Coordinates of C-alpha atoms and ligand atoms in Angstrom, one line a residue:
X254 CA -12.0 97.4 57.3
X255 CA -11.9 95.4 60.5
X256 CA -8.3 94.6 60.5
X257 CA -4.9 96.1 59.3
X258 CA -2.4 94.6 57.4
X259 CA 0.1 94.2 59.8
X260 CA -3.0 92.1 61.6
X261 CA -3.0 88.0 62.1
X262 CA -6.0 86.3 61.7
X263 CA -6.3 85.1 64.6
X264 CA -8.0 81.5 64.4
X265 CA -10.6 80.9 67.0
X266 CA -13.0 78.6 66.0
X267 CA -12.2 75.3 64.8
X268 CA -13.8 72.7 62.0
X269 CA -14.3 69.9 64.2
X270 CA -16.0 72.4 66.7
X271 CA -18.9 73.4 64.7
X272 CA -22.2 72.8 65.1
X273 CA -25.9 73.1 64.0
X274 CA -26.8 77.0 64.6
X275 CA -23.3 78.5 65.5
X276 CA -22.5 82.1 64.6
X277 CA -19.1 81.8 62.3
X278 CA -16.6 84.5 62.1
X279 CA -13.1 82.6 61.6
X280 CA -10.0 82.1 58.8
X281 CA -9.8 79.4 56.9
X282 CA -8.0 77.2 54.3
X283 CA -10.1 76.5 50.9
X284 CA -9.5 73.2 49.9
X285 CA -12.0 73.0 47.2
X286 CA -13.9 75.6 45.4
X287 CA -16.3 75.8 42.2
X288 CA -19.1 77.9 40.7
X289 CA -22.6 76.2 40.1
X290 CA -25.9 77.6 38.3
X291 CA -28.9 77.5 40.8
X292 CA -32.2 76.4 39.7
X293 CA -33.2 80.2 39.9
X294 CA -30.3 81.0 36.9
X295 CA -28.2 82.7 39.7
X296 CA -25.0 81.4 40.2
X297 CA -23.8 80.0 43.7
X298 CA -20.4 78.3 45.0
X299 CA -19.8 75.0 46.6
X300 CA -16.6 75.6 49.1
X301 CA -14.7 72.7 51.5
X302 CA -13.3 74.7 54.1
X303 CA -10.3 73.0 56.0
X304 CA -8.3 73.7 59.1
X305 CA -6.2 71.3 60.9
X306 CA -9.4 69.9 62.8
X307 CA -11.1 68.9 59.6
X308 CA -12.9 70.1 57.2
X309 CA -16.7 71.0 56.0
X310 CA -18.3 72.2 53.3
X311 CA -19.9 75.5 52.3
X312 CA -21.9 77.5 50.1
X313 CA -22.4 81.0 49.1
X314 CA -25.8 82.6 47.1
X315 CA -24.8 85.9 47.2
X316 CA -22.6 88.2 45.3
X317 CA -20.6 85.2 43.9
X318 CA -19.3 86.9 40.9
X319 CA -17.0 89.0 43.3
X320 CA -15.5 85.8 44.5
X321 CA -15.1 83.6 41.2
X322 CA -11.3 83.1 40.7
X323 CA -10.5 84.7 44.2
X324 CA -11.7 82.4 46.4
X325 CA -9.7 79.1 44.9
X326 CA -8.2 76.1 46.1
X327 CA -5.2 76.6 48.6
X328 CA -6.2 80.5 49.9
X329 CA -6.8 82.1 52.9
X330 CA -10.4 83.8 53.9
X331 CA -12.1 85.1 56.3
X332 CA -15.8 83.7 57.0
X333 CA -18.9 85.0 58.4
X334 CA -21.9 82.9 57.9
X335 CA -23.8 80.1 60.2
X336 CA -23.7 76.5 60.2
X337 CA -26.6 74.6 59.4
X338 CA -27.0 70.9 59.2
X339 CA -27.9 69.8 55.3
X340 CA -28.9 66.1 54.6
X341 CA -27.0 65.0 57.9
X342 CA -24.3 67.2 57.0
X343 CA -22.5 70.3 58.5
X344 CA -23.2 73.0 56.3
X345 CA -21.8 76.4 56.1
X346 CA -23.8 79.8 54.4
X347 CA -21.3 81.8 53.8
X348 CA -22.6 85.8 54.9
X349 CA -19.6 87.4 54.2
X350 CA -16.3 86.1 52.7
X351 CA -12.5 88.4 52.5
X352 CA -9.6 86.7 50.6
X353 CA -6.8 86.8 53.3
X354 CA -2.8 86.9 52.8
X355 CA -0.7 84.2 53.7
X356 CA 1.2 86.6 56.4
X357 CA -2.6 87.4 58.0
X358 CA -2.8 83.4 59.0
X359 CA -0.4 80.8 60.8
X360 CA 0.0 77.9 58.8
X361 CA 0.1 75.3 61.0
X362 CA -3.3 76.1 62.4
X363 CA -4.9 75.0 58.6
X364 CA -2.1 71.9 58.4
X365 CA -4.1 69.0 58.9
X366 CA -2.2 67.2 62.2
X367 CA -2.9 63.9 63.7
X368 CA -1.2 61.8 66.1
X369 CA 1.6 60.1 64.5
X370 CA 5.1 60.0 65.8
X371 CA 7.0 60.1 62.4
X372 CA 10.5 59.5 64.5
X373 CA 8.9 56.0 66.3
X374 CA 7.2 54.7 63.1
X375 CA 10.8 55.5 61.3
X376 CA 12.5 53.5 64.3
X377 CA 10.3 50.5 63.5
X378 CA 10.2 50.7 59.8
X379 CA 14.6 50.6 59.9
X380 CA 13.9 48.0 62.5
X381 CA 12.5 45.8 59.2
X382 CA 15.8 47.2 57.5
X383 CA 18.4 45.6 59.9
X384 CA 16.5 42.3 60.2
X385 CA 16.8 41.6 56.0
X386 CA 19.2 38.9 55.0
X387 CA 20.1 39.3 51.8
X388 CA 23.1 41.4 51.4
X389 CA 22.3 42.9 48.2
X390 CA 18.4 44.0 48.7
X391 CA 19.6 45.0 52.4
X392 CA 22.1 47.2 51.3
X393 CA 19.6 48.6 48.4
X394 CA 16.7 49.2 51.5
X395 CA 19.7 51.1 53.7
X396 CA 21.0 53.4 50.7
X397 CA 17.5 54.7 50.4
X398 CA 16.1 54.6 53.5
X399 CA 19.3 55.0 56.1
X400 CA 21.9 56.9 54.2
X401 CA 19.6 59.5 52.2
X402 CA 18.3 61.9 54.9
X403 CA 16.5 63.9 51.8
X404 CA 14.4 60.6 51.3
X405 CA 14.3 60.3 55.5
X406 CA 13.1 63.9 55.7
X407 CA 10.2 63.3 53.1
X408 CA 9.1 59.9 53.8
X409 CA 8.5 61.4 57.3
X410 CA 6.2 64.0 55.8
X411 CA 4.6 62.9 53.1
X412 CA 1.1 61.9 52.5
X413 CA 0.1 58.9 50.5
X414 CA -2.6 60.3 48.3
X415 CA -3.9 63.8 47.8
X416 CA -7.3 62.3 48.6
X417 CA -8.9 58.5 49.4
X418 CA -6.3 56.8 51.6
X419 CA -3.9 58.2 53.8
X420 CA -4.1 61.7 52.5
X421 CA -2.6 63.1 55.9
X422 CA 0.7 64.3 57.0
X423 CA 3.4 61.3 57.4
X424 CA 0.3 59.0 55.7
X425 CA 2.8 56.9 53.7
X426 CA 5.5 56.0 56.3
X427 CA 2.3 55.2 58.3
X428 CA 0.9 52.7 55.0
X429 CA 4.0 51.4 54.1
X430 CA 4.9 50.4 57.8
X431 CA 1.4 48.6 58.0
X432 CA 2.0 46.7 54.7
X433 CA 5.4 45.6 55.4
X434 CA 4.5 44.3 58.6
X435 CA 1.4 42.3 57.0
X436 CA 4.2 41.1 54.7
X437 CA 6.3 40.2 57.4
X438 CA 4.0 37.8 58.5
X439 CA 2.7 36.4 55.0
X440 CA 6.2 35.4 54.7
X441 CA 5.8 32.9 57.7
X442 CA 2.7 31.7 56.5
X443 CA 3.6 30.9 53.2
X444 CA 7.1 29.8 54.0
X445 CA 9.0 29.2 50.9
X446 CA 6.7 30.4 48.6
X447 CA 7.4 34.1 49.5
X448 CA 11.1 35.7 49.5
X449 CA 10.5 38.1 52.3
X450 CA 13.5 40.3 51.9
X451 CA 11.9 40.7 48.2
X452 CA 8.2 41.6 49.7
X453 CA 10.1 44.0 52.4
X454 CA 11.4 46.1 49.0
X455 CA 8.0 45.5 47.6
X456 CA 6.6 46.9 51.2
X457 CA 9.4 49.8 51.6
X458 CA 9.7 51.3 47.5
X459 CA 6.5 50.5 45.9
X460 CA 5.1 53.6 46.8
X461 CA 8.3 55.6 47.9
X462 CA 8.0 57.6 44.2
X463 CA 5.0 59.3 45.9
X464 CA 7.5 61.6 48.3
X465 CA 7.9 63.8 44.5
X466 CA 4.8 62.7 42.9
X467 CA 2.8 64.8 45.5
X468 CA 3.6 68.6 46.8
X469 CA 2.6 68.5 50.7
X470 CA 3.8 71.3 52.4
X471 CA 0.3 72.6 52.6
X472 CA -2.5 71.3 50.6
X473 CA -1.3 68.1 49.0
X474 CA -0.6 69.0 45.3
X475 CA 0.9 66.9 42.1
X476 CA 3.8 68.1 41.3
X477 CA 5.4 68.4 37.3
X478 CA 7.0 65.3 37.5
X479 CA 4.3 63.4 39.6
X480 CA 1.9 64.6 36.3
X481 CA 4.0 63.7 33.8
X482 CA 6.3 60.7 35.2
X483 CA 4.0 59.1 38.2
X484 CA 5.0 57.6 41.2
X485 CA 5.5 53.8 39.7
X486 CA 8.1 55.0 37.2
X487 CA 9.9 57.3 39.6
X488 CA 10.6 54.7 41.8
X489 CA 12.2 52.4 39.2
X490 CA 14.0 55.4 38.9
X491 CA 15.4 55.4 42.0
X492 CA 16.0 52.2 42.7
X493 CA 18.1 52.4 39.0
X494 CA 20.2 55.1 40.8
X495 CA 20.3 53.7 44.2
X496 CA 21.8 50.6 42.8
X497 CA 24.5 51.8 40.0
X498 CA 25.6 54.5 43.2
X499 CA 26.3 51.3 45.1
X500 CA 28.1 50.0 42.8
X501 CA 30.2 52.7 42.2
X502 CA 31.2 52.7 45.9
X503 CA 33.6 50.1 46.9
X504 CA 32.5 47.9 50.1
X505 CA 28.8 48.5 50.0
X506 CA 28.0 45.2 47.5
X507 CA 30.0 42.0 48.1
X508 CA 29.9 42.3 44.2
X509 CA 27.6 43.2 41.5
X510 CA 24.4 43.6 42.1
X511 CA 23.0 40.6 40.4
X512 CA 20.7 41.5 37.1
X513 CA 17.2 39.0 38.3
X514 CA 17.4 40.5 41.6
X515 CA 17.1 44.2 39.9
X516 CA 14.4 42.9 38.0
X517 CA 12.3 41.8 40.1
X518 CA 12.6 44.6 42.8
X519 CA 11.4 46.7 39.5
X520 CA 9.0 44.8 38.6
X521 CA 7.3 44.8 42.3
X522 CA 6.8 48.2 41.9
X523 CA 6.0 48.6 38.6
X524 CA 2.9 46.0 38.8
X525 CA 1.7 47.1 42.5
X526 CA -1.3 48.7 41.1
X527 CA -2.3 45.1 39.7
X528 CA -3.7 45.8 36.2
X529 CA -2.8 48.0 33.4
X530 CA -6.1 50.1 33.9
X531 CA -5.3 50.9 37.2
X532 CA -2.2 52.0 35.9
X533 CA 0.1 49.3 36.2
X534 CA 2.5 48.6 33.0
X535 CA 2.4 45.5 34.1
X536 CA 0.4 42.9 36.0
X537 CA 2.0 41.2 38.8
X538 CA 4.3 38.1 37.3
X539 CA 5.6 37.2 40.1
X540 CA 4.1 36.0 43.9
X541 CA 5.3 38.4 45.6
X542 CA 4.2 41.3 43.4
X543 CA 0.9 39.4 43.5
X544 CA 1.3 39.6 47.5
X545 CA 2.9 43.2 47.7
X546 CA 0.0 44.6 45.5
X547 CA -2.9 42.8 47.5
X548 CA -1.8 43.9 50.3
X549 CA -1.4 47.6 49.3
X550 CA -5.2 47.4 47.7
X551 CA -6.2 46.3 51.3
X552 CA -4.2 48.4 53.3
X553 CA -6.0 51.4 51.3
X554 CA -9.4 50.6 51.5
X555 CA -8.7 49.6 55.5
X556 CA -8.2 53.3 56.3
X557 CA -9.6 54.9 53.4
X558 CA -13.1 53.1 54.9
X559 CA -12.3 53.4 58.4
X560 CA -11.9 57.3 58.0
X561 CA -14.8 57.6 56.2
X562 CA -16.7 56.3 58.5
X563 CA -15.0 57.9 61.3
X564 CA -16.0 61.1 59.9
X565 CA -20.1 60.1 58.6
X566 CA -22.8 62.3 60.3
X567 CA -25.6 60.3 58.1
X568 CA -27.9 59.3 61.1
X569 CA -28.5 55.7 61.4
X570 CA -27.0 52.4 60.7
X571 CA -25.7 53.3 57.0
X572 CA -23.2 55.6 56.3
X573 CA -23.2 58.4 53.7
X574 CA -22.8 57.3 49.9
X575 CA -18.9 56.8 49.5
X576 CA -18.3 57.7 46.0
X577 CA -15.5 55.8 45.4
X578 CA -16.2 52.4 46.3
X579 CA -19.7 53.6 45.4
X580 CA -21.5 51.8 48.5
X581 CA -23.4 52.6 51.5
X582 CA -21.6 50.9 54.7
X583 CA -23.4 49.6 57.4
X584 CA -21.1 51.1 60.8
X585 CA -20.4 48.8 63.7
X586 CA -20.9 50.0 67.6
X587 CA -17.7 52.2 67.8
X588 CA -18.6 54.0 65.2
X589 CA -22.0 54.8 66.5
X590 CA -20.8 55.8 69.7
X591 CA -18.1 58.1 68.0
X592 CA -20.6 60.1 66.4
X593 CA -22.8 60.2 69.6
X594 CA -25.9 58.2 68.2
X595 CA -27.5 55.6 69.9
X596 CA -27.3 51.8 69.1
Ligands
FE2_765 FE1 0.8 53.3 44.2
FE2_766 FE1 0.5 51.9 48.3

């Protein structure tokens, strides 16, 4: 063996790092693994390998029965292999692959980081708080986003999807600071059409189920209830429980929360995802659900796109096929020049 127990892995090459040729021998996290038959009847495996750089994929063609239901989703290994570029895509073949403990690695070399200040975009999304009007939805957006620091703690953290849109640590205070400040200004523009303390809860809760839907302390998990219960109906939940707390309390309400204003703040959530296909009991009956759910459709796609094609290697004009809009996308200048290719 090469290393000990007591031994840390220590992580010297990096994801975003590789490139065409390099000699691998590093640790690092699987974040998707599965067993394919090759056209020769042997069996290979397709691996993404992730650190907090990025991630690429992998494959092994030999001895893969060893490896099938030891190399899964969410563990440690040690590589050896080269990378190879495959259809404009990094590539790694995998020489030599060793399941690793969780004590042999430091996590936060594998935890995905980018450059969000959690505590600034907190600042500015309580900034929205203070400057509601309405004493009954105000108080509702302070009992859940001031006076909980469980919810503050997680909202911080969490991601807003376990893949396509903002699937990165502190993802969702980052999407649902965007949305509420495109709903800030919708409410200008459309005057009184649009109550914008209403769209602010819309902005703030529509999503905020997602801090126990998803498991994110490394790979970004559902967890029981998020299977079984789902982010829509968890945060009627909470708002349900926010609201009969503040009621219990004396001082908090200037007096009972009225019934229509529940409702609605319910229904905004409940019919975000616009159509009962996409999950929705409802569809948006209201304007501003129609506006709080438009706007949370093109907040997605906005970075869910924009990463994508941040992270294309396809040479050329048109990106890679993305599977889930299922298009090619032509990339503008900057994204060209981020990927080194010429105009
Ligand atoms: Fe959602
Ligand atoms: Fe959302």
């Amino acid at each position: 063996m090469l290393w000990s127990a007591s031994h840390m892995m220590k992580k010297t090459q990096y994801v975003k790092d590789l490139k065409d040729k390099d000699t691998i021998a590093s640790p690092f996290l699987i974040k998707f693994s599965a067993t394919a038959m090759g056209k020769n009847g042997k069996p290979y495996m397709n691996l993404v390998f992730m650190d907090k750089s990025g991630e690429v994929e992998a494959r092994l063609w030999e001895d893969v029965t060893q490896y099938i239901g030891q190399a899964v989703r969410d563990s440690f290994v040690w590589v050896e292999g080269r990378c190879q570029m495959y259809q404009g895509r990094r590539q790694v073949v995998i020489q030599r692959l060793q399941i690793l403990r969780e004590d042999e690695v430091a996590l936060k070399d594998y935890v995905a980081e980018n450059e969000l200040d959690a505590d600034h975009l907190y600042e500015q999304l309580l900034e929205l708080v203070d400057s509601m009007q309405d004493p009954y939805y105000k108080a509702l957006a302070v009992a859940v986003l001031k006076d909980d620091p469980e919810i503050t703690d997680r909202v911080k953290r969490a991601p807003a999807a376990r893949s396509i849109h903002h699937a990165y640590r502190t993802g969702l205070l980052e999407h649902v600071l965007s949305i509420t400040k495109i709903l800030d200004g919708l409410a200008k523009h459309y005057g009184k059409y649009l109550d914008r303390d209403l769209l602010f809860l819309g902005g703030f809760f529509h999503d905020i189920g997602k801090i126990w839907e998803l498991s994110y302390d490394r790979l970004t998990e559902y967890t029981t209830e998020g299977q079984l219960i789902g982010h829509l109906v968890m945060g009627v939940e909470l708002v349900d429980r926010k609201i009969r707390e503040l009621e219990a309390e004396t001082g908090k309400l200037p007096g009972k929360f009225p019934e229509d204003k529940k409702l609605l703040v319910k229904h905004l959530i409940l019919a975000h995802h616009g159509r009962l296909e996409y999950g929705s009991p409802k569809e948006p009956l209201c304007l501003e659900a129609l506006v709080v759910h438009m706007v949370d459709d093109l907040d997605s796609k906005m970075n869910a796109i924009g990463k994508f094609m941040e992270k294309d290697q396809t040479p050329g004009r048109w990106t890679g096929l993305n599977r889930n809009l299922e298009r090619y996308f032509y990339k503008p200048d900057w994204v060209m020049e981020l990927a080194g290719q010429s105009k």
